[in-house]
Each structure stands twice: as C-alpha cells, then as structure tokens.
C-alpha cells in the first residue's frame, strides 16, 4: 500500500510535466513572425518603424542615400535602405513637414494642409538638429509645404484624397471610415492611382528620381473582435513608408 501511495503521485507529476513539455514544444514550433505580404509588392517598397502610434508624419531625402522620417515628435534617419533606423531628434513637438532651402533642412510645425513655421534646422541632411537657423524671418516666413500633394512638374502632381464614409455598419448603423486614395493630377484631369494598400495616409513626397514616398499609419481598415468587443478600424503602432520602385511619372 505504501508503494502504491508513493508511486501514484509520482505518476501524476510525471504526466503533468510531459503535458507541459509537449505544450512548450508545440508553441516553439509555431512561426514567431507572420509574413507581411505588403513587402512582396512588385511596384512598392515598404519600410516600417515599430512603436510609433501616430505613424509617419513627414519624409525627406531618398532611399539610396539618407532618408529622413518624422514620426510626429521624433526624427529618424536610415542610411541602409530601412534595414536600421537611428533616432536623431526628440523635441516633443509635432513635425508635419520637411523642407530644404539652400543646404538647410527644416522641420515645420503647422499641421494645416500647407505647413509653415520652421522650428528645427539641420545643415548635414538631418543627422543633427538645432533650434537656431542660419536665416531670418524674411526666408522662414515664406516657407510652405503641401503635406498631401507633391508636384512633379508644372502639369503633373500626385495627391492624397480622403474617401467618403459610404459603407454603413449594419449592427451599429454608423458610417465606417475608409482608407485614403492616391490620384494623379494633370491638365487632362484626375486619375486614380493603383495603390493597393488600405491605410490612412499622412504625407506624400517625391525625390529627385521622381519616386513617390507615402507616409502612412499602421491602422488597418478592418474589424478586430476580442470577446464581446468589436473595434473598427484596427489600430497598430507602426510608422510606414511606401516607396515607388520606379519613377512615378513613367508609370
């Protein structure tokens, strides 16, 4: 009886241990990271900076050399095509646009459609920043940047267009926010651009090779269900930059 009394608890303990070991093995065999199908797009390169709730708010430079990106309050640069990012400024003030004037890169501070009022300045293409600029008000008061439109030439520009909330949620009876679109504007009118990503778009810019750069938020326009709670859209804290792989004016 004593032998049975001792062996039974040991068998139970061993069974429990084997169960948990098998659970841990199954968990470790699962893929740790999901494949991001957006990175496989043939027309657009996707770069991401995690941990940025407001997404990408401003862009300057080019992916081949130095790319400067603002994520609301912080400024990051990459010199290896987005493989790594270095934070170079965190002033605690929102940055809606960048502008270059005679070798001085400026961070603007007005979140209207046309940003104004430079307040941070860099003389080395975004690596170091100062609140003291090399020019005066006669220059800075004239600086304006259209955050939602970039002009390729006199007759061609590209623009972020918000979409109307035409889809109605059947359960709550309220309109649902929709992802932004991109359009091409020429003297022939407006043409919808083939942009496959369903995102909220904050910024549009083009480099000297006429490649488009689109600053976006990680928000996905889909439902998230957790228990009895339904949330739309789904929010994620990632700053995203989409870059056209070819000169946009030739597409």
PDB file of C-alpha atoms in Angstrom:
ATOM      1  CA  UNK A   1       0.000   0.000   0.000  1.00  0.00           C
ATOM      2  CA  UNK A   2       2.843   2.329   0.879  1.00  0.00           C
ATOM      3  CA  UNK A   3       4.447   1.686  -2.522  1.00  0.00           C
ATOM      4  CA  UNK A   4       1.171   2.443  -4.334  1.00  0.00           C
ATOM      5  CA  UNK A   5       0.656   5.548  -2.217  1.00  0.00           C
ATOM      6  CA  UNK A   6       4.053   6.902  -3.237  1.00  0.00           C
ATOM      7  CA  UNK A   7       4.051   5.881  -6.906  1.00  0.00           C
ATOM      8  CA  UNK A   8       0.625   7.290  -7.774  1.00  0.00           C
ATOM      9  CA  UNK A   9       1.551  10.970  -7.018  1.00  0.00           C
ATOM     10  CA  UNK A  10       4.823  10.480  -8.917  1.00  0.00           C
ATOM     11  CA  UNK A  11       2.939   9.257 -11.971  1.00  0.00           C
ATOM     12  CA  UNK A  12       0.602  12.243 -11.782  1.00  0.00           C
ATOM     13  CA  UNK A  13       3.553  14.670 -11.537  1.00  0.00           C
ATOM     14  CA  UNK A  14       5.312  12.985 -14.473  1.00  0.00           C
ATOM     15  CA  UNK A  15       2.134  13.147 -16.576  1.00  0.00           C
ATOM     16  CA  UNK A  16       1.727  16.851 -15.864  1.00  0.00           C
ATOM     17  CA  UNK A  17       5.393  17.500 -16.719  1.00  0.00           C
ATOM     18  CA  UNK A  18       5.103  15.636 -20.007  1.00  0.00           C
ATOM     19  CA  UNK A  19       1.950  17.621 -20.873  1.00  0.00           C
ATOM     20  CA  UNK A  20       3.606  21.000 -20.296  1.00  0.00           C
ATOM     21  CA  UNK A  21       6.750  19.938 -22.142  1.00  0.00           C
ATOM     22  CA  UNK A  22       4.658  18.958 -25.146  1.00  0.00           C
ATOM     23  CA  UNK A  23       2.794  22.294 -24.980  1.00  0.00           C
ATOM     24  CA  UNK A  24       6.061  24.229 -24.940  1.00  0.00           C
ATOM     25  CA  UNK A  25       7.346  22.221 -27.884  1.00  0.00           C
ATOM     26  CA  UNK A  26       4.198  22.941 -29.892  1.00  0.00           C
ATOM     27  CA  UNK A  27       4.384  26.662 -29.068  1.00  0.00           C
ATOM     28  CA  UNK A  28       8.030  26.904 -30.089  1.00  0.00           C
ATOM     29  CA  UNK A  29       7.318  25.112 -33.361  1.00  0.00           C
ATOM     30  CA  UNK A  30       4.852  27.820 -34.405  1.00  0.00           C
ATOM     31  CA  UNK A  31       6.214  30.663 -36.580  1.00  0.00           C
ATOM     32  CA  UNK A  32       7.214  33.657 -34.478  1.00  0.00           C
ATOM     33  CA  UNK A  33       6.599  36.246 -37.213  1.00  0.00           C
ATOM     34  CA  UNK A  34       3.848  36.415 -39.788  1.00  0.00           C
ATOM     35  CA  UNK A  35       4.831  37.120 -43.376  1.00  0.00           C
ATOM     36  CA  UNK A  36       3.984  40.689 -44.398  1.00  0.00           C
ATOM     37  CA  UNK A  37       2.625  40.338 -47.932  1.00  0.00           C
ATOM     38  CA  UNK A  38       2.931  44.098 -48.470  1.00  0.00           C
ATOM     39  CA  UNK A  39       6.727  43.726 -48.579  1.00  0.00           C
ATOM     40  CA  UNK A  40       6.374  41.459 -51.615  1.00  0.00           C
ATOM     41  CA  UNK A  41       4.570  44.044 -53.771  1.00  0.00           C
ATOM     42  CA  UNK A  42       6.184  44.448 -57.183  1.00  0.00           C
ATOM     43  CA  UNK A  43       5.537  48.179 -57.521  1.00  0.00           C
ATOM     44  CA  UNK A  44       6.148  49.481 -53.986  1.00  0.00           C
ATOM     45  CA  UNK A  45       8.872  49.082 -51.361  1.00  0.00           C
ATOM     46  CA  UNK A  46       7.621  49.097 -47.773  1.00  0.00           C
ATOM     47  CA  UNK A  47       9.673  50.358 -44.806  1.00  0.00           C
ATOM     48  CA  UNK A  48       8.492  50.277 -41.174  1.00  0.00           C
ATOM     49  CA  UNK A  49       9.462  51.840 -37.861  1.00  0.00           C
ATOM     50  CA  UNK A  50       7.719  49.992 -34.992  1.00  0.00           C
ATOM     51  CA  UNK A  51       6.458  51.609 -31.813  1.00  0.00           C
ATOM     52  CA  UNK A  52       5.155  54.797 -33.467  1.00  0.00           C
ATOM     53  CA  UNK A  53       1.480  55.339 -32.619  1.00  0.00           C
ATOM     54  CA  UNK A  54       0.886  58.272 -34.991  1.00  0.00           C
ATOM     55  CA  UNK A  55       2.639  56.731 -37.985  1.00  0.00           C
ATOM     56  CA  UNK A  56       4.807  58.681 -40.425  1.00  0.00           C
ATOM     57  CA  UNK A  57       4.202  62.435 -40.413  1.00  0.00           C
ATOM     58  CA  UNK A  58       6.961  63.749 -42.751  1.00  0.00           C
ATOM     59  CA  UNK A  59       9.619  62.471 -45.188  1.00  0.00           C
ATOM     60  CA  UNK A  60      12.725  63.878 -46.871  1.00  0.00           C
ATOM     61  CA  UNK A  61      15.758  62.541 -48.761  1.00  0.00           C
ATOM     62  CA  UNK A  62      15.983  59.306 -50.722  1.00  0.00           C
ATOM     63  CA  UNK A  63      16.249  55.593 -50.042  1.00  0.00           C
ATOM     64  CA  UNK A  64      19.577  55.256 -51.904  1.00  0.00           C
ATOM     65  CA  UNK A  65      21.446  57.665 -49.609  1.00  0.00           C
ATOM     66  CA  UNK A  66      19.884  59.149 -46.461  1.00  0.00           C
ATOM     67  CA  UNK A  67      16.163  59.025 -45.769  1.00  0.00           C
ATOM     68  CA  UNK A  68      14.798  61.316 -43.035  1.00  0.00           C
ATOM     69  CA  UNK A  69      11.443  60.422 -41.451  1.00  0.00           C
ATOM     70  CA  UNK A  70       9.389  62.139 -38.744  1.00  0.00           C
ATOM     71  CA  UNK A  71       7.012  60.092 -36.594  1.00  0.00           C
ATOM     72  CA  UNK A  72       5.105  63.007 -35.104  1.00  0.00           C
ATOM     73  CA  UNK A  73       7.578  64.083 -32.371  1.00  0.00           C
ATOM     74  CA  UNK A  74      10.712  62.137 -33.297  1.00  0.00           C
ATOM     75  CA  UNK A  75      13.054  62.246 -36.283  1.00  0.00           C
ATOM     76  CA  UNK A  76      14.727  59.095 -37.588  1.00  0.00           C
ATOM     77  CA  UNK A  77      17.254  58.550 -40.364  1.00  0.00           C
ATOM     78  CA  UNK A  78      18.296  55.449 -42.268  1.00  0.00           C
ATOM     79  CA  UNK A  79      21.386  55.090 -44.456  1.00  0.00           C
ATOM     80  CA  UNK A  80      20.915  51.392 -45.250  1.00  0.00           C
ATOM     81  CA  UNK A  81      17.566  51.462 -47.048  1.00  0.00           C
ATOM     82  CA  UNK A  82      15.488  50.930 -43.912  1.00  0.00           C
ATOM     83  CA  UNK A  83      17.381  47.945 -42.503  1.00  0.00           C
ATOM     84  CA  UNK A  84      18.079  50.048 -39.391  1.00  0.00           C
ATOM     85  CA  UNK A  85      16.887  53.396 -38.052  1.00  0.00           C
ATOM     86  CA  UNK A  86      18.660  55.953 -35.859  1.00  0.00           C
ATOM     87  CA  UNK A  87      16.648  58.452 -33.812  1.00  0.00           C
ATOM     88  CA  UNK A  88      18.344  61.841 -34.193  1.00  0.00           C
ATOM     89  CA  UNK A  89      15.831  64.205 -32.546  1.00  0.00           C
ATOM     90  CA  UNK A  90      13.019  64.103 -29.976  1.00  0.00           C
ATOM     91  CA  UNK A  91      11.897  67.675 -29.282  1.00  0.00           C
ATOM     92  CA  UNK A  92       8.376  66.848 -28.103  1.00  0.00           C
ATOM     93  CA  UNK A  93       6.728  68.968 -30.802  1.00  0.00           C
ATOM     94  CA  UNK A  94       4.828  67.593 -33.778  1.00  0.00           C
ATOM     95  CA  UNK A  95       6.591  67.657 -37.165  1.00  0.00           C
ATOM     96  CA  UNK A  96       4.190  67.759 -40.125  1.00  0.00           C
ATOM     97  CA  UNK A  97       6.686  68.527 -42.940  1.00  0.00           C
ATOM     98  CA  UNK A  98      10.293  68.929 -44.036  1.00  0.00           C
ATOM     99  CA  UNK A  99      11.704  71.493 -46.445  1.00  0.00           C
ATOM    100  CA  UNK A 100      15.195  72.065 -47.875  1.00  0.00           C
ATOM    101  CA  UNK A 101      16.383  75.598 -48.631  1.00  0.00           C
ATOM    102  CA  UNK A 102      19.951  76.241 -49.856  1.00  0.00           C
ATOM    103  CA  UNK A 103      21.505  73.402 -47.900  1.00  0.00           C
ATOM    104  CA  UNK A 104      19.445  73.826 -44.730  1.00  0.00           C
ATOM    105  CA  UNK A 105      16.849  71.175 -43.945  1.00  0.00           C
ATOM    106  CA  UNK A 106      13.930  72.491 -41.883  1.00  0.00           C
ATOM    107  CA  UNK A 107      11.284  70.771 -39.801  1.00  0.00           C
ATOM    108  CA  UNK A 108       7.988  72.673 -39.912  1.00  0.00           C
ATOM    109  CA  UNK A 109       5.416  72.965 -37.147  1.00  0.00           C
ATOM    110  CA  UNK A 110       1.985  73.716 -38.617  1.00  0.00           C
ATOM    111  CA  UNK A 111      -0.364  70.766 -39.258  1.00  0.00           C
ATOM    112  CA  UNK A 112      -2.583  72.564 -41.766  1.00  0.00           C
ATOM    113  CA  UNK A 113      -2.775  71.366 -45.367  1.00  0.00           C
ATOM    114  CA  UNK A 114       0.116  73.734 -46.082  1.00  0.00           C
ATOM    115  CA  UNK A 115       2.653  73.512 -43.255  1.00  0.00           C
ATOM    116  CA  UNK A 116       4.593  76.621 -42.210  1.00  0.00           C
ATOM    117  CA  UNK A 117       6.772  77.936 -39.358  1.00  0.00           C
ATOM    118  CA  UNK A 118      10.155  76.116 -39.367  1.00  0.00           C
ATOM    119  CA  UNK A 119      11.425  75.424 -35.843  1.00  0.00           C
ATOM    120  CA  UNK A 120      14.203  72.808 -36.242  1.00  0.00           C
ATOM    121  CA  UNK A 121      17.166  73.127 -38.585  1.00  0.00           C
ATOM    122  CA  UNK A 122      19.855  70.775 -39.902  1.00  0.00           C
ATOM    123  CA  UNK A 123      22.946  71.531 -42.004  1.00  0.00           C
ATOM    124  CA  UNK A 124      24.000  67.898 -42.536  1.00  0.00           C
ATOM    125  CA  UNK A 125      20.894  66.446 -44.221  1.00  0.00           C
ATOM    126  CA  UNK A 126      19.107  65.503 -40.998  1.00  0.00           C
ATOM    127  CA  UNK A 127      21.852  63.924 -38.905  1.00  0.00           C
ATOM    128  CA  UNK A 128      21.980  66.759 -36.351  1.00  0.00           C
ATOM    129  CA  UNK A 129      19.312  69.314 -35.460  1.00  0.00           C
ATOM    130  CA  UNK A 130      19.238  72.736 -33.800  1.00  0.00           C
ATOM    131  CA  UNK A 131      16.577  75.295 -32.926  1.00  0.00           C
ATOM    132  CA  UNK A 132      18.770  78.028 -34.386  1.00  0.00           C
ATOM    133  CA  UNK A 133      18.526  78.524 -38.140  1.00  0.00           C
ATOM    134  CA  UNK A 134      21.024  80.270 -40.378  1.00  0.00           C
ATOM    135  CA  UNK A 135      18.420  82.532 -41.998  1.00  0.00           C
ATOM    136  CA  UNK A 136      15.885  85.049 -40.704  1.00  0.00           C
ATOM    137  CA  UNK A 137      12.148  85.597 -40.804  1.00  0.00           C
ATOM    138  CA  UNK A 138      12.375  87.015 -44.348  1.00  0.00           C
ATOM    139  CA  UNK A 139      13.156  83.460 -45.507  1.00  0.00           C
ATOM    140  CA  UNK A 140      11.284  81.332 -42.981  1.00  0.00           C
ATOM    141  CA  UNK A 141       8.003  83.237 -43.237  1.00  0.00           C
ATOM    142  CA  UNK A 142       7.788  82.296 -46.917  1.00  0.00           C
ATOM    143  CA  UNK A 143       8.296  78.547 -46.405  1.00  0.00           C
ATOM    144  CA  UNK A 144       5.180  76.454 -47.073  1.00  0.00           C
ATOM    145  CA  UNK A 145       4.837  72.735 -47.801  1.00  0.00           C
ATOM    146  CA  UNK A 146       1.737  70.923 -49.015  1.00  0.00           C
ATOM    147  CA  UNK A 147       1.654  67.729 -46.929  1.00  0.00           C
ATOM    148  CA  UNK A 148      -0.950  65.987 -49.076  1.00  0.00           C
ATOM    149  CA  UNK A 149       0.253  66.883 -52.587  1.00  0.00           C
ATOM    150  CA  UNK A 150       3.610  66.742 -54.347  1.00  0.00           C
ATOM    151  CA  UNK A 151       4.242  68.481 -57.660  1.00  0.00           C
ATOM    152  CA  UNK A 152       6.362  66.551 -60.184  1.00  0.00           C
ATOM    153  CA  UNK A 153       6.197  69.225 -62.880  1.00  0.00           C
ATOM    154  CA  UNK A 154       4.090  72.168 -63.887  1.00  0.00           C
ATOM    155  CA  UNK A 155       1.495  69.826 -65.382  1.00  0.00           C
ATOM    156  CA  UNK A 156       1.721  66.792 -63.116  1.00  0.00           C
ATOM    157  CA  UNK A 157       1.227  66.238 -59.384  1.00  0.00           C
ATOM    158  CA  UNK A 158       0.156  63.446 -57.007  1.00  0.00           C
ATOM    159  CA  UNK A 159      -2.273  63.896 -54.155  1.00  0.00           C
ATOM    160  CA  UNK A 160      -3.718  62.079 -51.150  1.00  0.00           C
ATOM    161  CA  UNK A 161      -7.513  62.026 -51.302  1.00  0.00           C
ATOM    162  CA  UNK A 162      -9.699  61.082 -48.303  1.00  0.00           C
ATOM    163  CA  UNK A 163     -12.574  58.748 -49.111  1.00  0.00           C
ATOM    164  CA  UNK A 164     -16.184  59.370 -48.019  1.00  0.00           C
ATOM    165  CA  UNK A 165     -17.583  57.091 -45.315  1.00  0.00           C
ATOM    166  CA  UNK A 166     -20.088  55.440 -47.624  1.00  0.00           C
ATOM    167  CA  UNK A 167     -20.077  51.988 -46.002  1.00  0.00           C
ATOM    168  CA  UNK A 168     -22.575  51.688 -43.157  1.00  0.00           C
ATOM    169  CA  UNK A 169     -22.044  49.240 -40.309  1.00  0.00           C
ATOM    170  CA  UNK A 170     -25.211  47.087 -40.167  1.00  0.00           C
ATOM    171  CA  UNK A 171     -25.012  46.435 -36.434  1.00  0.00           C
ATOM    172  CA  UNK A 172     -24.500  49.995 -35.204  1.00  0.00           C
ATOM    173  CA  UNK A 173     -25.883  51.914 -38.161  1.00  0.00           C
ATOM    174  CA  UNK A 174     -22.932  54.302 -38.375  1.00  0.00           C
ATOM    175  CA  UNK A 175     -20.634  55.102 -41.330  1.00  0.00           C
ATOM    176  CA  UNK A 176     -17.225  53.444 -41.301  1.00  0.00           C
ATOM    177  CA  UNK A 177     -14.001  55.331 -42.019  1.00  0.00           C
ATOM    178  CA  UNK A 178     -12.308  54.300 -45.269  1.00  0.00           C
ATOM    179  CA  UNK A 179      -8.650  54.240 -46.361  1.00  0.00           C
ATOM    180  CA  UNK A 180      -7.228  57.169 -48.295  1.00  0.00           C
ATOM    181  CA  UNK A 181      -6.553  57.036 -52.029  1.00  0.00           C
ATOM    182  CA  UNK A 182      -3.874  58.475 -54.323  1.00  0.00           C
ATOM    183  CA  UNK A 183      -4.654  60.387 -57.502  1.00  0.00           C
ATOM    184  CA  UNK A 184      -2.595  61.761 -60.377  1.00  0.00           C
ATOM    185  CA  UNK A 185      -3.445  65.302 -61.448  1.00  0.00           C
ATOM    186  CA  UNK A 186      -2.602  66.570 -64.937  1.00  0.00           C
ATOM    187  CA  UNK A 187      -4.027  69.071 -67.402  1.00  0.00           C
ATOM    188  CA  UNK A 188      -6.249  66.193 -68.560  1.00  0.00           C
ATOM    189  CA  UNK A 189      -7.896  65.878 -65.157  1.00  0.00           C
ATOM    190  CA  UNK A 190      -7.748  63.497 -62.190  1.00  0.00           C
ATOM    191  CA  UNK A 191      -6.803  59.818 -62.421  1.00  0.00           C
ATOM    192  CA  UNK A 192      -6.938  57.257 -59.601  1.00  0.00           C
ATOM    193  CA  UNK A 193      -3.546  55.689 -58.897  1.00  0.00           C
ATOM    194  CA  UNK A 194      -3.146  51.935 -58.486  1.00  0.00           C
ATOM    195  CA  UNK A 195      -2.183  51.960 -54.787  1.00  0.00           C
ATOM    196  CA  UNK A 196      -3.101  48.591 -53.218  1.00  0.00           C
ATOM    197  CA  UNK A 197      -2.651  49.381 -49.512  1.00  0.00           C
ATOM    198  CA  UNK A 198      -5.637  50.194 -47.273  1.00  0.00           C
ATOM    199  CA  UNK A 199      -4.133  52.796 -44.948  1.00  0.00           C
ATOM    200  CA  UNK A 200      -4.551  56.255 -43.528  1.00  0.00           C
ATOM    201  CA  UNK A 201      -2.044  58.355 -45.475  1.00  0.00           C
ATOM    202  CA  UNK A 202      -0.373  61.340 -43.819  1.00  0.00           C
ATOM    203  CA  UNK A 203       2.296  62.594 -46.201  1.00  0.00           C
ATOM    204  CA  UNK A 204       3.376  62.484 -49.839  1.00  0.00           C
ATOM    205  CA  UNK A 205       6.785  63.397 -51.249  1.00  0.00           C
ATOM    206  CA  UNK A 206       8.969  62.668 -54.294  1.00  0.00           C
ATOM    207  CA  UNK A 207      12.746  62.513 -54.631  1.00  0.00           C
ATOM    208  CA  UNK A 208      14.976  63.706 -57.475  1.00  0.00           C
ATOM    209  CA  UNK A 209      14.415  60.440 -59.327  1.00  0.00           C
ATOM    210  CA  UNK A 210      10.649  61.078 -59.243  1.00  0.00           C
ATOM    211  CA  UNK A 211       9.953  58.155 -56.922  1.00  0.00           C
ATOM    212  CA  UNK A 212       6.933  58.661 -54.695  1.00  0.00           C
ATOM    213  CA  UNK A 213       7.192  58.319 -50.904  1.00  0.00           C
ATOM    214  CA  UNK A 214       3.959  57.851 -48.966  1.00  0.00           C
ATOM    215  CA  UNK A 215       3.889  58.255 -45.174  1.00  0.00           C
ATOM    216  CA  UNK A 216       1.189  56.144 -43.520  1.00  0.00           C
ATOM    217  CA  UNK A 217      -0.127  54.897 -40.202  1.00  0.00           C
ATOM    218  CA  UNK A 218      -0.296  51.264 -39.150  1.00  0.00           C
ATOM    219  CA  UNK A 219      -4.096  51.427 -38.829  1.00  0.00           C
ATOM    220  CA  UNK A 220      -5.889  48.709 -40.794  1.00  0.00           C
ATOM    221  CA  UNK A 221      -9.427  49.320 -42.028  1.00  0.00           C
ATOM    222  CA  UNK A 222     -10.864  46.077 -40.743  1.00  0.00           C
ATOM    223  CA  UNK A 223     -12.698  44.816 -37.671  1.00  0.00           C
ATOM    224  CA  UNK A 224     -10.963  43.469 -34.580  1.00  0.00           C
ATOM    225  CA  UNK A 225     -13.019  41.189 -32.324  1.00  0.00           C
ATOM    226  CA  UNK A 226     -11.957  40.484 -28.734  1.00  0.00           C
ATOM    227  CA  UNK A 227     -14.581  38.731 -26.657  1.00  0.00           C
ATOM    228  CA  UNK A 228     -17.740  40.816 -26.927  1.00  0.00           C
ATOM    229  CA  UNK A 229     -15.920  43.940 -28.169  1.00  0.00           C
ATOM    230  CA  UNK A 230     -15.711  44.902 -31.838  1.00  0.00           C
ATOM    231  CA  UNK A 231     -13.295  47.631 -32.890  1.00  0.00           C
ATOM    232  CA  UNK A 232     -13.007  49.426 -36.241  1.00  0.00           C
ATOM    233  CA  UNK A 233     -10.557  50.353 -37.610  1.00  0.00           C
ATOM    234  CA  UNK A 234      -7.799  48.186 -36.133  1.00  0.00           C
ATOM    235  CA  UNK A 235      -5.010  50.293 -34.658  1.00  0.00           C
ATOM    236  CA  UNK A 236      -1.332  49.314 -34.676  1.00  0.00           C
ATOM    237  CA  UNK A 237       1.639  51.408 -33.593  1.00  0.00           C
ATOM    238  CA  UNK A 238       3.821  51.358 -36.708  1.00  0.00           C
ATOM    239  CA  UNK A 239       5.136  54.156 -38.915  1.00  0.00           C
ATOM    240  CA  UNK A 240       5.061  53.057 -42.555  1.00  0.00           C
ATOM    241  CA  UNK A 241       6.782  54.438 -45.658  1.00  0.00           C
ATOM    242  CA  UNK A 242       5.800  53.197 -49.119  1.00  0.00           C
ATOM    243  CA  UNK A 243       8.257  53.991 -51.932  1.00  0.00           C
ATOM    244  CA  UNK A 244       7.533  53.513 -55.622  1.00  0.00           C
ATOM    245  CA  UNK A 245      10.150  51.253 -57.190  1.00  0.00           C
ATOM    246  CA  UNK A 246      10.072  53.142 -60.485  1.00  0.00           C
ATOM    247  CA  UNK A 247       9.851  56.850 -61.332  1.00  0.00           C
ATOM    248  CA  UNK A 248       6.191  57.622 -60.882  1.00  0.00           C
ATOM    249  CA  UNK A 249       5.926  59.908 -63.911  1.00  0.00           C
ATOM    250  CA  UNK A 250       6.765  56.921 -66.167  1.00  0.00           C
ATOM    251  CA  UNK A 251       4.184  54.519 -64.697  1.00  0.00           C
TER     252      UNK A 251
END
